Coordinates of C-alpha atoms and ligand atoms in Angstrom, one line a residue:
X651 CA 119.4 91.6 118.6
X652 CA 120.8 88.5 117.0
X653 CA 120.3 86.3 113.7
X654 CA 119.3 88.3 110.7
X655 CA 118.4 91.4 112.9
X656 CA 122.5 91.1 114.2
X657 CA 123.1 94.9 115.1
X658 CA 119.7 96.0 114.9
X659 CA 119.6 96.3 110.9
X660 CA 118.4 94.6 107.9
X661 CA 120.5 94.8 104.8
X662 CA 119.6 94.3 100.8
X663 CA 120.4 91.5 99.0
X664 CA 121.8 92.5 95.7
X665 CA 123.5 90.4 92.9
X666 CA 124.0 87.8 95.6
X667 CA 125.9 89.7 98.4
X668 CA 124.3 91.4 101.5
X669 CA 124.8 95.1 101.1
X670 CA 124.2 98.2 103.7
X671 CA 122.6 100.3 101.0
X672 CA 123.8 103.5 99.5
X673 CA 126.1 105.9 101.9
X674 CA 124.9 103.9 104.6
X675 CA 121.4 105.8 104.8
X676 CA 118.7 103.5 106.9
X677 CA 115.0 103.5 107.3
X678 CA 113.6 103.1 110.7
X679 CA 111.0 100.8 111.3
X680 CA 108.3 100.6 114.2
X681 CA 106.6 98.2 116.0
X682 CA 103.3 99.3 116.1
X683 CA 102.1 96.9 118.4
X684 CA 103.7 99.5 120.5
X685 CA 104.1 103.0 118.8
X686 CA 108.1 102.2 119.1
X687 CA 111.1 102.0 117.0
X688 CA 112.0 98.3 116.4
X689 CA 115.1 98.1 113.9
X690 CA 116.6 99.7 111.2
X691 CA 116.7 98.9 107.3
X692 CA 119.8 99.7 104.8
X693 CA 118.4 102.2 102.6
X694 CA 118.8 101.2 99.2
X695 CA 119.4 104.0 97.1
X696 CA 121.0 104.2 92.9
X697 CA 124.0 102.3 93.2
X698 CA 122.3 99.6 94.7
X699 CA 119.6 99.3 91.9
X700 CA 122.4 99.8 89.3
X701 CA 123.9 97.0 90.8
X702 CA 120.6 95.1 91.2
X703 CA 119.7 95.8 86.9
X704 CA 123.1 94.8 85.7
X705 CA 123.3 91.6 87.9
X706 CA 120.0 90.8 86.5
X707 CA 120.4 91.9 82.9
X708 CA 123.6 89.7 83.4
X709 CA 122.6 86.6 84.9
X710 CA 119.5 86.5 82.6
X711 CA 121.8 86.6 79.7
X712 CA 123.9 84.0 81.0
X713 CA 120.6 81.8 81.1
X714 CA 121.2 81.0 84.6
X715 CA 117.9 80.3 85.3
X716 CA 116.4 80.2 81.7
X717 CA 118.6 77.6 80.3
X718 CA 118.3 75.3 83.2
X719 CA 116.8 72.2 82.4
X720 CA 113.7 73.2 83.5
X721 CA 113.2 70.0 86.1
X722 CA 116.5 71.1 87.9
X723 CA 114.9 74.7 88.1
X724 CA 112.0 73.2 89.5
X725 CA 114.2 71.2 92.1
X726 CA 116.1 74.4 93.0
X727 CA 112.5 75.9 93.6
X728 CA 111.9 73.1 96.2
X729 CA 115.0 73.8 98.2
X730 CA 114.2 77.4 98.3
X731 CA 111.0 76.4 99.8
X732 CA 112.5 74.4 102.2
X733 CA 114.7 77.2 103.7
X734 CA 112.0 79.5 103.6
X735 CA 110.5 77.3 106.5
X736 CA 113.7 76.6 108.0
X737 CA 113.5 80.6 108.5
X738 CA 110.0 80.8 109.8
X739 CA 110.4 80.9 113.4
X740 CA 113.0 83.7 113.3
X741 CA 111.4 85.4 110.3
X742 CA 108.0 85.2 112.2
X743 CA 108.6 87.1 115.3
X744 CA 110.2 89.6 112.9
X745 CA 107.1 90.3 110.5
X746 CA 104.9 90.3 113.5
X747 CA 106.8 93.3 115.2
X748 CA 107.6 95.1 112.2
X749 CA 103.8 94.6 110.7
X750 CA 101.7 94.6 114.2
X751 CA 100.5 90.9 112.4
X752 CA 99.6 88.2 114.9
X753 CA 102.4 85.6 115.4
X754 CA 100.7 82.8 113.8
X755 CA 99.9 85.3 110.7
X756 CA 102.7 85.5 110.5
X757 CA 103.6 82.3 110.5
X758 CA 101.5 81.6 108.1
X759 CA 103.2 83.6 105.6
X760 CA 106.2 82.4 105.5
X761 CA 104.1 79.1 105.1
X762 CA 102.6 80.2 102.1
X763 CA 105.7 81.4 100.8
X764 CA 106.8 78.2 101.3
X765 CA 104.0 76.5 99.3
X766 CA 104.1 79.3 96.6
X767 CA 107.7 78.0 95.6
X768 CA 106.7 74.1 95.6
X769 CA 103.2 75.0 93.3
X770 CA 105.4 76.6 90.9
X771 CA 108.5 74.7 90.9
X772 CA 106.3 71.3 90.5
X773 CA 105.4 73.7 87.0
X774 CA 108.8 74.7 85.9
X775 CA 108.7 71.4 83.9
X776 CA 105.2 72.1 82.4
X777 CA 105.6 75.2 80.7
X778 CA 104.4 73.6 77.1
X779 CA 103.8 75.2 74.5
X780 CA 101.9 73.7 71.3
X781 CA 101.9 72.6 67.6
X782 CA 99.6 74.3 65.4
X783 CA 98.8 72.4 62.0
X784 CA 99.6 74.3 58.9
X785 CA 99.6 71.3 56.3
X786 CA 102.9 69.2 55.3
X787 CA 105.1 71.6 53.9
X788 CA 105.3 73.3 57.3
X789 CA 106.6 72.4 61.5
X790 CA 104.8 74.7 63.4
X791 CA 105.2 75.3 67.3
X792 CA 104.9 77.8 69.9
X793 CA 107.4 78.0 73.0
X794 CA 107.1 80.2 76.3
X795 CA 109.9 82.4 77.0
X796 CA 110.6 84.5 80.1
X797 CA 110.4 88.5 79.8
X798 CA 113.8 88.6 80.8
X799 CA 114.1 90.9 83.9
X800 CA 111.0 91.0 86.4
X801 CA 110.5 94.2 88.6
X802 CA 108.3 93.0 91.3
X803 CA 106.7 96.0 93.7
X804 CA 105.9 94.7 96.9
X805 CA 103.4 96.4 99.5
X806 CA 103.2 96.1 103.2
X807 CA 100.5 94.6 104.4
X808 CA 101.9 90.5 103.1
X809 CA 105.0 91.7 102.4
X810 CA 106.7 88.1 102.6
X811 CA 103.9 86.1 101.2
X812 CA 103.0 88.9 98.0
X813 CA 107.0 89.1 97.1
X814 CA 106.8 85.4 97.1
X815 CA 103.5 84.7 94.8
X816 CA 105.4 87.1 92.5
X817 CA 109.3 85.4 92.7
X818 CA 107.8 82.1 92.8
X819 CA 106.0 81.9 89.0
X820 CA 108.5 84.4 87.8
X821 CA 111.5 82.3 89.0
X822 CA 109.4 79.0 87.5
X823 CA 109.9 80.4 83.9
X824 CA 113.1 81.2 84.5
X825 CA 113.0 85.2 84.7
X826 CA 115.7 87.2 86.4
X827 CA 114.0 89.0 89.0
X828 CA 114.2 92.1 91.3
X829 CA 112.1 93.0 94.0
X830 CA 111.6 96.0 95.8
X831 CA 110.2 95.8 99.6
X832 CA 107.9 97.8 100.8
X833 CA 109.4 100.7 103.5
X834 CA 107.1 100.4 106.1
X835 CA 108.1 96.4 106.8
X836 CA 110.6 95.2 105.0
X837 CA 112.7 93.2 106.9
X838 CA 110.8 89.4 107.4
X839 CA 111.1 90.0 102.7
X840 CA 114.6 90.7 103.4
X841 CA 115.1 87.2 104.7
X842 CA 113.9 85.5 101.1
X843 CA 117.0 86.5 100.2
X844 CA 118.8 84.3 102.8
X845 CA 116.3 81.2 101.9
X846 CA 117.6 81.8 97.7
X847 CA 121.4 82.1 99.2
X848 CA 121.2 79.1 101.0
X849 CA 118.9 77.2 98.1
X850 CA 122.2 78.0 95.9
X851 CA 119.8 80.4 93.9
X852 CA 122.9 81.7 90.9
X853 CA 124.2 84.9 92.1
X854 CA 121.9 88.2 90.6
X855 CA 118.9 86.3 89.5
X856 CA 117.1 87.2 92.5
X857 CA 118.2 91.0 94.0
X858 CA 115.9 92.2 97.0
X859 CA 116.1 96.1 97.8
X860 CA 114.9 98.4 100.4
X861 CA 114.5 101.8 99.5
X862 CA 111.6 104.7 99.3
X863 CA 108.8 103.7 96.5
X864 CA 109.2 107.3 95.6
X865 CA 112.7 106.9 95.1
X866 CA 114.4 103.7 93.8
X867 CA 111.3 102.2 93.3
X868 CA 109.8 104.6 90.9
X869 CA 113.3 104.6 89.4
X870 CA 113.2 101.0 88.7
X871 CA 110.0 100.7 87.0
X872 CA 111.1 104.1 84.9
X873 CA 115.0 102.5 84.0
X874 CA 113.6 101.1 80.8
X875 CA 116.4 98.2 81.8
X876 CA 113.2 95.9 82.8
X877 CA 111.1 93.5 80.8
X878 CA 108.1 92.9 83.0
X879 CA 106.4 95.2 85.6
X880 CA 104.6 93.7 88.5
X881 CA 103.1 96.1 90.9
X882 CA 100.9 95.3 94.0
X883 CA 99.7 98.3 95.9
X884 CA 97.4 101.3 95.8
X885 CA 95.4 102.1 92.6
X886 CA 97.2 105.7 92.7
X887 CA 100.8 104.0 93.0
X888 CA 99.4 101.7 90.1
X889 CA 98.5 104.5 88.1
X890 CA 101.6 105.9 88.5
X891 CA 103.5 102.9 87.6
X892 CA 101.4 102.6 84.3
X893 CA 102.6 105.8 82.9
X894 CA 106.1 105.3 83.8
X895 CA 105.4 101.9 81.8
X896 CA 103.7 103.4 79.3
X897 CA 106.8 105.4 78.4
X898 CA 109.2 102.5 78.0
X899 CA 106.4 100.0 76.6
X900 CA 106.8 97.7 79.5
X901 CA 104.3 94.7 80.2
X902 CA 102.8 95.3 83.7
X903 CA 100.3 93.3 85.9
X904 CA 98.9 95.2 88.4
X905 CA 97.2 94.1 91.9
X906 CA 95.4 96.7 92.8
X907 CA 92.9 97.9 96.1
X908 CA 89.5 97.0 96.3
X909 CA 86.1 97.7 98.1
X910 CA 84.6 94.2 98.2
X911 CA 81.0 93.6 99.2
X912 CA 79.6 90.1 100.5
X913 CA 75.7 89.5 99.6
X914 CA 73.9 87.9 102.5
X915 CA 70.6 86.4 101.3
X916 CA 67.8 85.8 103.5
X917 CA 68.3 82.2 103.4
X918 CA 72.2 82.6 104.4
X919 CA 73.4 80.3 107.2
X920 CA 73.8 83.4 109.3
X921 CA 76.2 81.4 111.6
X922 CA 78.9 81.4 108.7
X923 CA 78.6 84.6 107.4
X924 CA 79.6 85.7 110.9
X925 CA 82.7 83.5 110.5
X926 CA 83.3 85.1 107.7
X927 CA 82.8 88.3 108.9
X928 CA 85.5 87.9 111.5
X929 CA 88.3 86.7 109.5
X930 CA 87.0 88.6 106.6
X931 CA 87.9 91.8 107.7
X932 CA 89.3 91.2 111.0
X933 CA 91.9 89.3 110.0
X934 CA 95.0 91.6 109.9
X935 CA 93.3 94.4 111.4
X936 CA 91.2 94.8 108.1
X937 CA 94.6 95.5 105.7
X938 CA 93.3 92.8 102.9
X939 CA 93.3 94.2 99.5
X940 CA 90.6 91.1 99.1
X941 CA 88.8 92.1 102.5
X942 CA 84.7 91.8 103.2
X943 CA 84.6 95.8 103.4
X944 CA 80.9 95.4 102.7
X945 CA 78.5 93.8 103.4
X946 CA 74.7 93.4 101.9
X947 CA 71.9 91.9 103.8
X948 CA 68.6 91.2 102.8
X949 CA 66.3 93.3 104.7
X950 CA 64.3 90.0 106.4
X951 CA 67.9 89.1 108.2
X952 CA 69.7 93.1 108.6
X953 CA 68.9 94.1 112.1
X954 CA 69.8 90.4 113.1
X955 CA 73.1 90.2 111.0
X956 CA 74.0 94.0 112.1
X957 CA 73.8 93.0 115.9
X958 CA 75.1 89.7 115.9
X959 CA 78.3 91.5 113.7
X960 CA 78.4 94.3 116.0
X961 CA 78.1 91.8 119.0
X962 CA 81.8 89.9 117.6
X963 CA 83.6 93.3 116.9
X964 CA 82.8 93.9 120.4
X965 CA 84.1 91.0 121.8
X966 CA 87.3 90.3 119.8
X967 CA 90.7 90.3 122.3
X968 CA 93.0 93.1 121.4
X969 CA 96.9 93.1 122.2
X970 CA 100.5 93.0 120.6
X971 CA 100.8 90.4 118.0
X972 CA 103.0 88.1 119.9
X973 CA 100.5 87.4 122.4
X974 CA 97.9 86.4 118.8
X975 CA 94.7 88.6 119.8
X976 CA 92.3 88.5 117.7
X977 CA 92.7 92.3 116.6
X978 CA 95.8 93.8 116.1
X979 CA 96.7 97.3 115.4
X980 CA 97.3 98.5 111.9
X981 CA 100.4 99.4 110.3
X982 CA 101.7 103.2 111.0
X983 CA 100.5 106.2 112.8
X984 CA 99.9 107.7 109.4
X985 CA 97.4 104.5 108.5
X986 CA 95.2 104.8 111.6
X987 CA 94.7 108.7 110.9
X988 CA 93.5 107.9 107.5
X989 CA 91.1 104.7 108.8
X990 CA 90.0 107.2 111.7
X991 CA 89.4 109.9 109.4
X992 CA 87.4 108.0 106.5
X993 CA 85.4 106.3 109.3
X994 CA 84.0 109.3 110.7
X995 CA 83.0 110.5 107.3
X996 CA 80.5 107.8 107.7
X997 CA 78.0 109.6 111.1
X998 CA 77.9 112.8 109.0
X999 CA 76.8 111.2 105.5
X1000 CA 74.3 109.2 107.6
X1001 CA 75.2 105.6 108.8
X1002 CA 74.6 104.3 112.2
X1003 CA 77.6 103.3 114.2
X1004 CA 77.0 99.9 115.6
X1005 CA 80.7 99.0 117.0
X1006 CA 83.6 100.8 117.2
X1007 CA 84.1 104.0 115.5
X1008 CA 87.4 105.3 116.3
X1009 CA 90.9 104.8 117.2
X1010 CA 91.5 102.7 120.5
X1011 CA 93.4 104.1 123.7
X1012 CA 96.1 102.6 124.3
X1013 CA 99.6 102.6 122.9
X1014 CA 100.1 101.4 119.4
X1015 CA 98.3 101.9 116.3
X1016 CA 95.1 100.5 117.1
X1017 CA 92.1 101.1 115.6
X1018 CA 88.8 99.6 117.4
X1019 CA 86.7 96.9 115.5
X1020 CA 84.2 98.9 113.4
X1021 CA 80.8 98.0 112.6
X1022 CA 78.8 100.8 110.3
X1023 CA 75.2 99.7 109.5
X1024 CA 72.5 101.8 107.4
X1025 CA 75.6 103.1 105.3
X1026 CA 74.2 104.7 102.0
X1027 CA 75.8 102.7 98.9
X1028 CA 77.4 106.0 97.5
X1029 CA 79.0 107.8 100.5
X1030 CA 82.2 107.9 100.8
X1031 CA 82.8 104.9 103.4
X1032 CA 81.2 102.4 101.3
X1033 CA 82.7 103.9 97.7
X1034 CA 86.5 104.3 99.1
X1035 CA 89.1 101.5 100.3
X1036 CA 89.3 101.9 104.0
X1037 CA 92.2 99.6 104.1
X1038 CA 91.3 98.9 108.0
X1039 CA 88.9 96.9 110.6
X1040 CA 85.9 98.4 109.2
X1041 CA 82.8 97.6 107.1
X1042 CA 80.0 98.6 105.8
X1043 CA 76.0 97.2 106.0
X1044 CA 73.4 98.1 103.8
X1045 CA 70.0 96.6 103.6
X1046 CA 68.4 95.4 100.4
X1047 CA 65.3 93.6 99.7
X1048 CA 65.7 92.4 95.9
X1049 CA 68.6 90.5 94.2
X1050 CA 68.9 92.8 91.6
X1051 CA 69.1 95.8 94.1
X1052 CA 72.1 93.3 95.7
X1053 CA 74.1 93.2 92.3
X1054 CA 74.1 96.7 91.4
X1055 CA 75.3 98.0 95.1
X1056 CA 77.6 94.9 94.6
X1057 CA 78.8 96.1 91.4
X1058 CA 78.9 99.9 92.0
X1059 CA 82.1 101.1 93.0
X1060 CA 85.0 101.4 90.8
X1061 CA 86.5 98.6 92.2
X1062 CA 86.2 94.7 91.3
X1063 CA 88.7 92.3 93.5
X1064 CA 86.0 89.8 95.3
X1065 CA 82.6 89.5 95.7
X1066 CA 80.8 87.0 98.1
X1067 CA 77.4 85.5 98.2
X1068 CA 75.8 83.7 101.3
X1069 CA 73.0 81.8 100.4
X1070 CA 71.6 78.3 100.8
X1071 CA 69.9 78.0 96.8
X1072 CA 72.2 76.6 94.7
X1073 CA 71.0 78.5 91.0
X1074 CA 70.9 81.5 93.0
X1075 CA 74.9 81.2 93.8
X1076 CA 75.7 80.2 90.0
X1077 CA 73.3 83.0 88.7
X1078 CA 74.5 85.5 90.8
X1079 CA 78.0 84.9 90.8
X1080 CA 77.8 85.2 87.1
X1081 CA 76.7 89.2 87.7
X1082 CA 79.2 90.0 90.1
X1083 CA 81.7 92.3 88.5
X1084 CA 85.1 90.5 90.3
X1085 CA 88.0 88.5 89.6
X1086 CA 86.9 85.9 92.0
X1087 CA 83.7 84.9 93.8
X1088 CA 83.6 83.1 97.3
X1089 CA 80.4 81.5 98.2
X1090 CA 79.9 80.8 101.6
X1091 CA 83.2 81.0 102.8
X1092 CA 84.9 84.6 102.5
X1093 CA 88.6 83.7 101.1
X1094 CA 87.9 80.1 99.8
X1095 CA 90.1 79.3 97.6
X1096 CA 94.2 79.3 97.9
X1097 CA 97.5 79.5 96.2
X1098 CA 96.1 77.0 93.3
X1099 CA 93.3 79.4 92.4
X1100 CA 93.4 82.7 89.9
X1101 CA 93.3 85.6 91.6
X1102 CA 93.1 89.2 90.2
X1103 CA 91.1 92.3 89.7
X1104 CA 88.3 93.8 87.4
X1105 CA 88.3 97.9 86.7
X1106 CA 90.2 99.6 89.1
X1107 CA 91.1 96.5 91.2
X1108 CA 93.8 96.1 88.6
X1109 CA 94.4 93.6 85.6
X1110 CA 96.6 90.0 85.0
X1111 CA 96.4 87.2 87.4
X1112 CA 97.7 85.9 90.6
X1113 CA 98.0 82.4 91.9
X1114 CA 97.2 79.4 89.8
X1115 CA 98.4 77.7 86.9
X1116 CA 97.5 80.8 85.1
X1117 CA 99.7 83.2 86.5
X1118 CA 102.4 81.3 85.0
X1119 CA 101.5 83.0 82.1
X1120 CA 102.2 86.0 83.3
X1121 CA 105.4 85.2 83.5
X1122 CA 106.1 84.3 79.8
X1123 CA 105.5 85.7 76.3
X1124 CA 104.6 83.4 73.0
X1125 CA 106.8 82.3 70.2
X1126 CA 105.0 81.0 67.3
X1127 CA 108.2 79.2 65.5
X1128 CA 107.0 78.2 62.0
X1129 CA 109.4 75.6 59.5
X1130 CA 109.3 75.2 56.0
X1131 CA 109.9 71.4 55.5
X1132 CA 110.0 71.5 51.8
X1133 CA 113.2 72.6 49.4
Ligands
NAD1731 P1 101.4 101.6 98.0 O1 100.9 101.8 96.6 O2 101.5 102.8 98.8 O3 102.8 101.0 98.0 C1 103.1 99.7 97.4 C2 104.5 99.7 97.0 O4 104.8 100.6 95.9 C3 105.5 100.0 98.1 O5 106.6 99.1 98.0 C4 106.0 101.4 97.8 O6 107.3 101.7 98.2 C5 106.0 101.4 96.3 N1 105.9 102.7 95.6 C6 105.3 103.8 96.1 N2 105.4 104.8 95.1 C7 106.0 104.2 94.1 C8 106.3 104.7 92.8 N3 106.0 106.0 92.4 N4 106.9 103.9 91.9 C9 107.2 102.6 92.2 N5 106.9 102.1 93.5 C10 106.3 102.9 94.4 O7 100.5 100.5 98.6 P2 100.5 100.0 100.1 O8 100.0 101.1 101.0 O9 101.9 99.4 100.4 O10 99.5 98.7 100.1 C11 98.2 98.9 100.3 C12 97.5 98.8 98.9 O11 97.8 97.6 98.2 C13 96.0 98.7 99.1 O12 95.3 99.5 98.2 C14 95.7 97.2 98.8 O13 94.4 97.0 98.4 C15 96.7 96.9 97.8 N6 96.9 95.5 97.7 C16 96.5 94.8 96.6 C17 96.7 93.4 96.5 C18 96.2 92.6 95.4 O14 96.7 91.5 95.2 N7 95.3 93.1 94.6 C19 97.4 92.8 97.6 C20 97.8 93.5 98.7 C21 97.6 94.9 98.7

């Protein structure tokens, strides 16, 4: 292998030098387009996050980024972006085989990456706070200041886009920030670290590390030498996080799972719903924290929805990622097991398997496109996050009977609504319990929009002008004028 992969292995990039980890441990990463080894990371183990927290702590104090005149931060934002693409061809073929993502997924990734760091370095400049009138005796403004040091928990299934939605706003208001990768891919992330190097990024304001969540990475969040907390993942993982926050007092947003139902109304342009159906939770083989895992039809439009949806699962292309299929296999062995195993829960608590069903035959992690209709609002499959190519339909024959199977999960990420009446989108989007609400388009809506869960999908806010504010706490300043 050449480029970035030179050797076979992937190393961290830690207070501005590439480094093979901790006593030279590795973590061996698969192509599960293929059920094969594919490379190795460096294993980053305590040194290498002592390393990471100092250079951070350091470089923060310095004000390398935080006392940069905020337009040449924003500049410094753009070159990043700009080596980020220069990377994407390589970077690419290297999240594709190390995720089992199509190729032009993947593309797309290091895309958005790309266009998280110009949104939020065109905002480095625009971080304003206010002034707040307390008579004439008294000057009184706010100002934004950075946390300090960021720790940024990055999970597999967008590993370069997430880390970069994170690094981007954080970097904007001029944190210090360290990220940790997420084990299973972690080598297209690895590469941000050769777009900052070669942006001239200052040395230890940005440290990326590979190492086991349930080592450095739980020892990062628990170091009590971090500011801010931002954790995308599983809701256990969250929890887990929180209480290790809760110890040191640390601020934390989390984006967490979710279990998000679409609500097709019997006026719904069934030809789009199906659209969204297949990118909704097709689209990288179903892993979508934001992913159309349900789906609600009204009862005059459910057998004709259910076979039309069962008719595209059917018919989607399946193969290796390079060769962009439309259906790809899912991440591990260890993932399809799970998928496998929570879809079959779904014949014995009564739902009617329309397409798919289990895993496919053939090498690789590949689960085949499911499609479970009659599914019972509390059984397990429509209650739990798959995390995979699967979805539930239920019938329903009033809109109220539609919000409250909408709403009744612990969940709150997305919601979606199909419908051709206008008041009926405003009124029911209003019910939905969900940070966001697409109506008829599943995922409309893009880097400039807030994103962000409700109950267990998680609290704070991705994406957007608000997530800035994430990334910064208040100072009121207040002046006596007088005496
Ligand atoms: P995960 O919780 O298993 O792991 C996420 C990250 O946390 C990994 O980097 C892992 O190494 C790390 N980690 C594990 N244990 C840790 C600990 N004790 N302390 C600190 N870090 C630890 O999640 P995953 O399987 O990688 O990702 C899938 C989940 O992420 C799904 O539930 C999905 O819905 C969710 N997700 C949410 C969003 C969102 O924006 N809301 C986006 C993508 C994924």
């Amino acid at each position: 292998m050449s480029g970035f992969l030179a050797g076979g292995l992937a190393r961290n990039y830690v207070a501005g030098s590439w480094s093979e980890g901790d006593g030279g441990g590795t973590i061996a990463i698969e192509d599960p387009g293929k059920g094969e080894h594919f490379a190795d990371a460096a294993q980053a183990g305590e040194t290498s996050l002592a390393q990471a927290l100092q250079a951070a702590r350091a470089s923060f104090e310095r004000g390398d980024l935080a006392d940069m005149k905020p337009s040449d931060r924003g500049r410094l934002m753009l070159r990043v972006a700009q080596e980020i693409r220069g990377l994407a061809t390589e970077g690419a073929d290297i999240l594709c085989r190390e995720s089992g993502k199509t190729l032009s997924a993947a593309h797309e990734e290091f895309e958005e990456a790309a266009q998280y760091f110009e949104y939020y370095g065109g905002v480095a400049d625009k971080i304003e706070g206010k002034s707040i009138p307390l008579g004439p005796d008294y000057a009184d403004y706010t100002v934004f200041e950075p946390y300090g040091v960021s720790a940024q928990v990055v999970p597999w299934n967008f590993p370069v886009s997430i880390a970069a939605r994170s690094l981007a706003p954080s970097m904007a208001a001029g944190n210090s920030t360290i990220i940790k990768s997420p084990e299973l891919d972690p080598l297209a992330l690895a590469m941000l670290g050769m777009a900052l190097e070669r942006a001239d990024v200052p040395a230890g304001a940005v440290s990326i590390l590979c190492g086991l969540g349930s080592d450095i990475g739980a020892k990062l969040v628990a170091s009590g030498e971090i500011d801010q907390i931002v954790f995308t993942g599983s809701v256990p993982t969250g929890q887990a996080i929180l209480h290790a926050a809760a110890e040191t007092v640390t601020p934390s947003l989390m984006e967490l799972g979710g279990k998000s139902a679409a609500v097709v109304f019997e006026d719904a342009d069934i030809d789009g719903v199906l659209n969204s159906l297949k990118s909704g939770i097709f689209y990288n083989a179903g892993q979508v924290c934001s992913a159309m895992a349900r789906v609600l039809v009204h009862r005059s439009v459910y057998e004709e929805v259910v076979a039309r949806a069962a008719e595209l699962a059917n018919g989607l292309s399946v193969g290796h990622g390079l060769d962009n299929p439309d259906h790809t296999p899912v991440v591990s062995a260890q993932q399809l097991s799970r998928v496998e195993a929570l879809t079959s829960t779904a014949r014995q608590d009564g739902a009617r398997v329309a397409a798919g069903g289990a895993r496919l035959d053939r090498a690789g992690y590949f689960m085949a496109p499911t499609i479970l209709a009659d599914v019972d609002p509390a059984s397990r499959v429509a209650q739990e996050e798959i995390f995979g190519p699967v979805t539930c339909i239920t019938p329903f024959d009033t809109e109220a009977e539609a919000i409250a199977a909408a709403n009744g999960t612990e969940f709150g990420l997305v919601a979606g609504i199909f419908t051709r009446d206008l008041a009926r989108s405003h009124r029911v989007a209003r019910k939905l319990r969900a940070g966001q609400v697409f109506v008829n388009e599943w995922f409309a809506g893009g880097i400039s929009t807030p994103f962000g869960g409700v109950g267990k999908s998680g609290f704070g806010r991705e994406k957007g002008l608000e997530a800035l504010y994430n990334y910064v706490r208040t100072k009121n300043i207040a002046i006596l004028l007088k005496g």
